[in-house]
Short mmCIF file of C-alpha atoms and ligand atoms in Angstrom, two decimals:
data_model
loop_
_atom_site.label_atom_id
_atom_site.label_comp_id
_atom_site.label_asym_id
_atom_site.label_seq_id
_atom_site.Cartn_x
_atom_site.Cartn_y
_atom_site.Cartn_z
CA MET A 23 -1.14 28.03 20.72
CA LYS A 24 -0.04 25.49 22.62
CA THR A 25 3.00 23.27 21.58
CA LEU A 26 3.66 19.54 22.37
CA PRO A 27 6.60 19.70 25.10
CA ILE A 28 8.95 17.98 23.10
CA THR A 29 12.88 18.25 24.60
CA ASP A 30 16.06 16.02 23.56
CA ASP A 31 14.95 13.06 25.24
CA THR A 32 11.28 13.22 24.87
CA HIS A 33 9.75 9.91 23.64
CA VAL A 34 6.24 10.44 21.76
CA LEU A 35 3.61 7.93 21.23
CA VAL A 36 0.86 8.71 18.96
CA LEU A 37 -2.74 7.10 19.16
CA THR A 38 -5.16 7.74 15.90
CA GLY A 39 -8.97 7.35 15.54
CA ALA A 40 -11.22 7.92 12.77
CA GLY A 41 -11.17 11.88 13.47
CA VAL A 42 -7.63 12.43 11.96
CA SER A 43 -9.34 11.11 8.65
CA ALA A 44 -12.11 13.21 8.78
CA GLU A 45 -10.83 16.39 7.20
CA SER A 46 -9.97 14.31 4.49
CA GLY A 47 -13.60 13.15 3.92
CA VAL A 48 -13.65 9.49 5.50
CA PRO A 49 -16.50 8.92 7.87
CA THR A 50 -15.85 8.67 11.28
CA PHE A 51 -17.60 5.39 13.04
CA ARG A 52 -19.40 7.56 15.64
CA ASP A 53 -20.97 10.10 12.63
CA ALA A 54 -22.36 7.30 11.19
CA GLY A 55 -23.94 6.69 14.76
CA GLY A 56 -22.38 3.48 14.78
CA LEU A 57 -24.11 2.44 11.72
CA TRP A 58 -21.98 1.90 8.95
CA GLU A 59 -23.53 2.63 5.45
CA GLY A 60 -26.80 1.81 7.44
CA HIS A 61 -25.42 -1.58 8.93
CA ASP A 62 -25.16 -2.62 12.49
CA VAL A 63 -21.46 -2.79 13.39
CA HIS A 64 -21.50 -6.16 14.75
CA GLU A 65 -23.17 -7.31 11.59
CA VAL A 66 -20.39 -6.48 9.15
CA ALA A 67 -17.44 -5.93 11.70
CA SER A 68 -17.22 -9.33 13.51
CA PRO A 69 -16.17 -12.80 12.53
CA ASP A 70 -20.15 -14.16 13.19
CA GLY A 71 -21.25 -11.37 11.03
CA PHE A 72 -19.07 -12.62 8.33
CA ALA A 73 -19.94 -16.62 8.85
CA ARG A 74 -23.40 -15.45 8.89
CA ASP A 75 -23.29 -13.11 5.55
CA PRO A 76 -19.80 -12.95 3.79
CA LEU A 77 -21.94 -11.31 1.08
CA LEU A 78 -22.99 -8.46 3.28
CA VAL A 79 -20.13 -8.25 4.49
CA TRP A 80 -17.90 -8.01 1.22
CA ARG A 81 -20.33 -5.49 -0.18
CA PHE A 82 -19.35 -3.17 3.05
CA TYR A 83 -16.19 -3.36 2.75
CA SER A 84 -16.16 -3.18 -0.88
CA GLN A 85 -18.14 0.34 -0.44
CA ARG A 86 -15.35 1.44 1.75
CA ARG A 87 -13.06 0.68 -0.55
CA ALA A 88 -14.61 2.41 -3.52
CA GLY A 89 -15.28 5.39 -0.97
CA MET A 90 -11.27 5.94 -0.62
CA GLU A 91 -11.22 7.00 -4.28
CA GLY A 92 -9.40 10.42 -4.72
CA ILE A 93 -9.42 10.50 -0.76
CA THR A 94 -5.95 11.87 0.65
CA PRO A 95 -4.04 12.59 3.95
CA ASN A 96 -4.33 15.98 5.27
CA GLY A 97 -2.52 18.23 7.40
CA GLY A 98 -2.95 16.19 10.67
CA HIS A 99 -1.28 13.03 8.77
CA HIS A 100 1.90 15.59 7.40
CA ALA A 101 2.46 16.99 10.49
CA LEU A 102 2.63 13.40 12.05
CA VAL A 103 5.15 12.63 9.53
CA ALA A 104 7.01 15.47 10.13
CA LEU A 105 7.51 14.74 13.81
CA GLU A 106 8.69 11.33 12.93
CA ARG A 107 11.29 12.45 11.34
CA ARG A 108 12.47 14.98 13.68
CA LEU A 109 12.24 12.17 16.47
CA GLY A 110 13.21 8.67 15.02
CA ASP A 111 13.13 6.01 17.17
CA ARG A 112 11.90 8.42 20.17
CA PHE A 113 8.49 8.18 17.89
CA LEU A 114 5.56 5.70 17.29
CA LEU A 115 2.51 5.90 15.76
CA VAL A 116 -0.20 3.55 16.44
CA THR A 117 -3.56 3.83 14.50
CA GLN A 118 -6.66 2.60 14.66
CA ASN A 119 -8.05 3.43 11.31
CA VAL A 120 -8.01 1.05 8.73
CA ASP A 121 -8.01 3.51 5.65
CA GLY A 122 -3.85 3.70 5.00
CA LEU A 123 -3.76 7.10 4.89
CA HIS A 124 -0.86 7.39 7.55
CA ARG A 125 1.15 5.00 5.28
CA ALA A 126 0.14 7.40 2.23
CA ALA A 127 1.84 10.46 3.98
CA GLY A 128 4.89 8.74 4.57
CA SER A 129 4.59 7.31 8.26
CA GLU A 130 6.96 4.50 8.70
CA ARG A 131 7.13 3.92 12.28
CA LEU A 132 3.54 2.78 12.06
CA ILE A 133 1.29 0.26 13.85
CA GLU A 134 -1.90 -0.32 12.10
CA LEU A 135 -3.49 -2.06 14.79
CA HIS A 136 -6.84 -2.95 13.38
CA GLY A 137 -5.76 -4.23 10.13
CA GLU A 138 -5.78 -2.80 6.42
CA LEU A 139 -9.12 -1.89 4.17
CA MET A 140 -6.53 -2.49 1.27
CA ARG A 141 -5.49 -6.01 2.00
CA SER A 142 -7.19 -9.30 2.11
CA ARG A 143 -6.05 -12.65 3.33
CA CYS A 144 -7.45 -16.30 2.95
CA THR A 145 -9.90 -17.76 5.51
CA VAL A 146 -8.08 -21.26 5.22
CA CYS A 147 -4.82 -21.28 4.24
CA ASP A 148 -1.39 -19.46 5.47
CA ARG A 149 -1.09 -17.29 2.48
CA PRO A 150 0.27 -14.10 3.67
CA PRO A 151 -2.25 -10.99 3.46
CA PHE A 152 -2.10 -9.35 0.23
CA GLU A 153 -2.51 -6.10 -1.14
CA ASP A 154 -6.28 -6.10 -2.81
CA ARG A 155 -7.90 -2.57 -3.85
CA GLN A 156 -10.84 -4.58 -5.07
CA ALA A 157 -14.26 -3.28 -4.58
CA TYR A 158 -16.26 -6.35 -5.26
CA LYS A 159 -19.76 -6.21 -7.31
CA PRO A 160 -22.86 -7.00 -5.10
CA GLY A 161 -23.12 -10.58 -4.95
CA VAL A 162 -19.57 -11.29 -5.44
CA ALA A 163 -17.71 -13.21 -2.46
CA PRO A 164 -13.94 -13.17 -3.81
CA MET A 165 -12.22 -17.14 -3.12
CA CYS A 166 -8.62 -17.96 -2.66
CA GLY A 167 -6.61 -18.74 -5.72
CA ARG A 168 -4.16 -20.65 -3.89
CA CYS A 169 -6.33 -22.95 -2.38
CA LYS A 170 -8.62 -23.14 -6.08
CA ALA A 171 -5.40 -24.36 -7.46
CA ALA A 172 -5.43 -26.96 -5.04
CA GLY A 173 -9.03 -27.86 -5.73
CA LYS A 174 -10.46 -26.54 -2.66
CA ASP A 175 -12.78 -23.64 -2.08
CA ALA A 176 -11.82 -21.02 0.52
CA LEU A 177 -13.06 -17.54 0.80
CA LEU A 178 -11.26 -14.26 1.32
CA ARG A 179 -11.74 -11.87 3.79
CA PRO A 180 -10.45 -8.33 4.44
CA HIS A 181 -7.28 -8.16 6.44
CA ILE A 182 -9.19 -6.48 9.44
CA VAL A 183 -9.52 -6.83 12.98
CA TRP A 184 -12.99 -7.07 13.87
CA PHE A 185 -14.89 -6.53 17.35
CA GLY A 186 -14.26 -9.86 19.19
CA GLU A 187 -10.60 -10.48 17.31
CA ILE A 188 -7.53 -10.59 19.14
CA ILE A 189 -5.06 -7.80 18.09
CA ASP A 190 -1.38 -9.11 16.91
CA ARG A 191 0.34 -9.70 20.19
CA ALA A 192 3.95 -8.51 18.45
CA TYR A 193 1.89 -5.02 18.02
CA LEU A 194 1.27 -5.01 21.48
CA ALA A 195 4.46 -6.11 22.81
CA ARG A 196 6.37 -3.42 20.38
CA ILE A 197 4.21 -0.80 21.71
CA GLU A 198 4.59 -1.75 25.79
CA ARG A 199 8.49 -1.89 24.81
CA PHE A 200 8.23 1.32 23.47
CA VAL A 201 6.17 2.57 26.64
CA ASP A 202 8.51 0.79 29.16
CA THR A 203 11.59 2.30 27.40
CA ALA A 204 10.48 6.11 27.27
CA GLY A 205 9.12 5.90 31.41
CA ARG A 206 9.12 9.54 32.67
CA ARG A 207 10.00 10.83 29.25
CA LEU A 208 7.08 9.65 27.59
CA VAL A 209 4.36 12.01 25.93
CA PHE A 210 1.04 10.26 24.60
CA LEU A 211 -0.84 11.96 22.41
CA ALA A 212 -4.47 10.67 21.09
CA VAL A 213 -5.66 11.94 18.36
CA GLY A 214 -9.33 11.90 16.52
CA THR A 215 -10.65 9.06 19.15
CA SER A 216 -13.91 8.62 20.81
CA GLY A 217 -11.86 6.17 23.48
CA LEU A 218 -14.39 3.12 23.36
CA VAL A 219 -12.87 0.64 21.57
CA TYR A 220 -10.02 -1.86 23.63
CA PRO A 221 -7.56 -2.75 23.76
CA ALA A 222 -6.48 1.14 21.86
CA ALA A 223 -8.32 3.16 24.83
CA GLY A 224 -6.44 1.65 27.23
CA LEU A 225 -3.14 3.19 25.77
CA VAL A 226 -3.82 6.46 27.84
CA ASP A 227 -3.57 4.04 31.09
CA ALA A 228 -0.58 2.69 30.21
CA ALA A 229 1.16 5.84 29.25
CA ARG A 230 0.31 7.98 32.35
CA HIS A 231 1.25 4.45 34.64
CA ALA A 232 4.63 4.49 33.16
CA GLY A 233 5.07 8.16 34.29
CA GLY A 234 3.99 9.89 30.97
CA THR A 235 2.05 12.90 30.45
CA SER A 236 -1.24 12.52 27.99
CA TRP A 237 -2.55 14.51 25.38
CA LEU A 238 -5.58 14.68 23.54
CA VAL A 239 -6.59 16.35 20.22
CA ASN A 240 -10.03 15.79 19.27
CA ALA A 241 -13.44 17.67 17.95
CA GLU A 242 -15.05 17.58 21.14
CA ALA A 243 -14.46 15.78 24.78
CA PRO A 244 -14.89 12.23 24.49
CA ALA A 245 -16.00 9.83 27.40
CA ASN A 246 -12.73 8.98 28.53
CA VAL A 247 -11.32 12.91 28.60
CA GLU A 248 -10.49 13.04 32.42
CA ARG A 249 -7.59 10.63 31.83
CA PHE A 250 -5.74 13.41 29.64
CA ASP A 251 -3.59 15.93 31.31
CA HIS A 252 -3.96 18.40 28.45
CA VAL A 253 -6.82 18.79 26.25
CA VAL A 254 -7.07 20.44 22.76
CA LEU A 255 -10.50 20.63 21.42
CA GLY A 256 -10.50 21.27 17.18
CA PRO A 257 -10.09 19.61 14.18
CA SER A 258 -6.58 17.85 14.19
CA GLY A 259 -6.03 18.89 10.27
CA THR A 260 -5.56 22.21 11.32
CA VAL A 261 -4.83 21.88 15.20
CA LEU A 262 -1.67 19.03 14.93
CA PRO A 263 0.51 21.54 12.37
CA GLY A 264 0.64 23.86 15.08
CA LEU A 265 0.65 21.63 18.12
CA LEU A 266 3.71 19.77 16.91
CA ALA A 267 5.67 22.74 15.31
CA ASN A 268 9.32 22.56 16.33
C1 BV8 B 23 -9.97 -7.61 21.45
C2 BV8 B 23 -12.07 -2.76 12.19
C3 BV8 B 23 -9.73 -9.67 22.76
C4 BV8 B 23 -12.94 -2.55 11.83
C5 BV8 B 23 -12.32 -1.86 14.68
C6 BV8 B 23 -17.63 -8.20 24.03
C7 BV8 B 23 -17.53 -9.03 23.00
C8 BV8 B 23 -15.96 -8.95 22.44
C9 BV8 B 23 -15.30 -8.07 22.24
C10 BV8 B 23 -15.65 -7.32 23.54
C11 BV8 B 23 -16.59 -6.89 23.96
N1 BV8 B 23 -16.64 -6.02 25.19
C12 BV8 B 23 -15.50 -5.34 25.06
C13 BV8 B 23 -14.76 -5.88 24.16
C14 BV8 B 23 -13.50 -5.99 23.41
C15 BV8 B 23 -13.72 -5.12 22.11
C16 BV8 B 23 -14.24 -3.65 22.65
O1 BV8 B 23 -13.38 -2.74 22.73
N2 BV8 B 23 -15.29 -2.90 21.95
C17 BV8 B 23 -16.01 -2.01 22.44
C18 BV8 B 23 -16.98 -1.71 21.91
C19 BV8 B 23 -16.75 -2.12 23.88
N3 BV8 B 23 -12.21 -4.81 21.41
C20 BV8 B 23 -12.49 -5.94 20.50
O2 BV8 B 23 -13.08 -6.76 20.41
C21 BV8 B 23 -10.77 -5.58 20.24
N4 BV8 B 23 -10.05 -7.12 20.58
O3 BV8 B 23 -10.62 -6.85 22.50
O4 BV8 B 23 -9.84 -8.86 21.88
C22 BV8 B 23 -11.28 -9.75 23.26
C23 BV8 B 23 -12.05 -10.64 22.13
C24 BV8 B 23 -13.36 -10.86 22.83
C25 BV8 B 23 -13.85 -10.48 23.68
C26 BV8 B 23 -12.95 -9.55 24.54
C27 BV8 B 23 -11.64 -9.63 24.59
C28 BV8 B 23 -11.02 -5.61 18.46
C29 BV8 B 23 -11.26 -4.30 18.35
C30 BV8 B 23 -11.03 -3.85 17.00
C31 BV8 B 23 -12.47 -3.36 16.13
N5 BV8 B 23 -12.04 -3.23 14.82
N6 BV8 B 23 -12.11 -1.23 13.04
C32 BV8 B 23 -13.50 -1.76 10.85
O5 BV8 B 23 -12.85 -0.78 10.54
O6 BV8 B 23 -13.74 -1.86 9.72
S1 BV8 B 23 -12.86 -0.55 15.37
C33 BV8 B 23 -13.59 0.93 14.66
O7 BV8 B 23 -14.31 1.35 15.58
C34 BV8 B 23 -12.28 1.38 14.10
O8 BV8 B 23 -11.18 0.91 13.59
C35 BV8 B 23 -12.27 2.36 15.52
O9 BV8 B 23 -11.12 1.84 16.15
C36 BV8 B 23 -13.19 2.42 16.09
C37 BV8 B 23 -13.92 3.70 16.03
O10 BV8 B 23 -13.34 4.25 17.25
P1 BV8 B 23 -12.65 5.61 16.54
O11 BV8 B 23 -11.63 5.68 16.04
O12 BV8 B 23 -12.19 6.65 18.15
O13 BV8 B 23 -13.36 6.60 15.90
P2 BV8 B 23 -15.25 7.23 16.50
O14 BV8 B 23 -15.80 7.59 15.15
O15 BV8 B 23 -15.55 6.48 17.81
O16 BV8 B 23 -14.36 8.69 17.37
C38 BV8 B 23 -14.02 9.53 16.16
C39 BV8 B 23 -13.77 10.75 17.31
O17 BV8 B 23 -12.69 11.71 16.28
C40 BV8 B 23 -14.77 11.39 17.94
O18 BV8 B 23 -14.66 11.47 18.93
C41 BV8 B 23 -15.33 12.90 17.19
O19 BV8 B 23 -15.35 13.53 17.77
C42 BV8 B 23 -13.76 12.89 16.77
N7 BV8 B 23 -13.42 14.06 15.40
C43 BV8 B 23 -13.93 13.74 14.29
N8 BV8 B 23 -13.62 14.68 13.56
C44 BV8 B 23 -12.92 15.37 14.11
C45 BV8 B 23 -12.47 14.51 15.25
N9 BV8 B 23 -11.14 14.92 16.04
C46 BV8 B 23 -10.44 15.71 15.39
N10 BV8 B 23 -10.62 16.16 14.19
C47 BV8 B 23 -11.47 16.10 13.88
N11 BV8 B 23 -12.00 16.52 12.39
#
């Protein structure tokens, strides 16, 4: 079994996708054939879709919130926490997942690039995103309490980055700084991602451009497999503990 080549000055940047949560029982985007709970992704994960039918979008996200009941991190999440604790500031984890499982496992040097399923925010006022685990009943679109107190009606929305929405610049700057500082000392590890969604899918190119080496752990070879120096095919919950063992 291969192990990730980590020496005293190796910097590790990890990118995870839906595949890292699959063994915890969270359905992946691709497994659903691009249809989530039977909905076209652009109907339920885009600003236009929300403007068109906020009740449908809230039903979709409420279903996903309810679906997280009893779901816990798996061996892959825990192996990444152990590596973070071993490397400290030479480690950074970027996840495309909104399921909160990395945070639940104890990850701290973590960027949740596409937002968080269990947080909501107001579509009008500048109230910061807040924890909201509520799976709203069909037909209910939650409203902002602060706007209501000011006599206004304002819809809440999930604190999620939808297709066509920009990623927080501060996140991208932090990733850029990490890659630039690491340079040739960088090992980039992608886990459980089909490599189709940008800007996350471009991180492997940035890592290689900086002189780093790229690793992929995935159940099958994804579209961008040729951009990886090393490929380990298999379930990440089983593969990562061995691959990351010190
Ligand atoms: C942006 C939140 C600037 C939602 C998500 C045209 C119009 C508008 C935009 C675009 C456009 N063309 C291109 C774009 C850019 C667009 C994009 O990349 N589109 C793609 C489809 C081409 N990107 C954006 O819009 C981003 N913003 O670029 O802003 C801009 C703005 C306007 C126009 C241009 C640019 C924002 C993207 C964020 C979208 N939000 N999530 C929600 O989750 O509810 S993305 C969503 O889908 C997920 O978060 C995730 O990122 C993605 C699914 O990808 P994966 O995580 O890789 O999951 P997937 O199921 O695909 O793959 C799982 C893999 O795991 C598989 O390979 C499988 O084999 C493997 N696997 C399974 N089990 C296991 C396993 N591996 C290991 N172990 C296992 N057990």
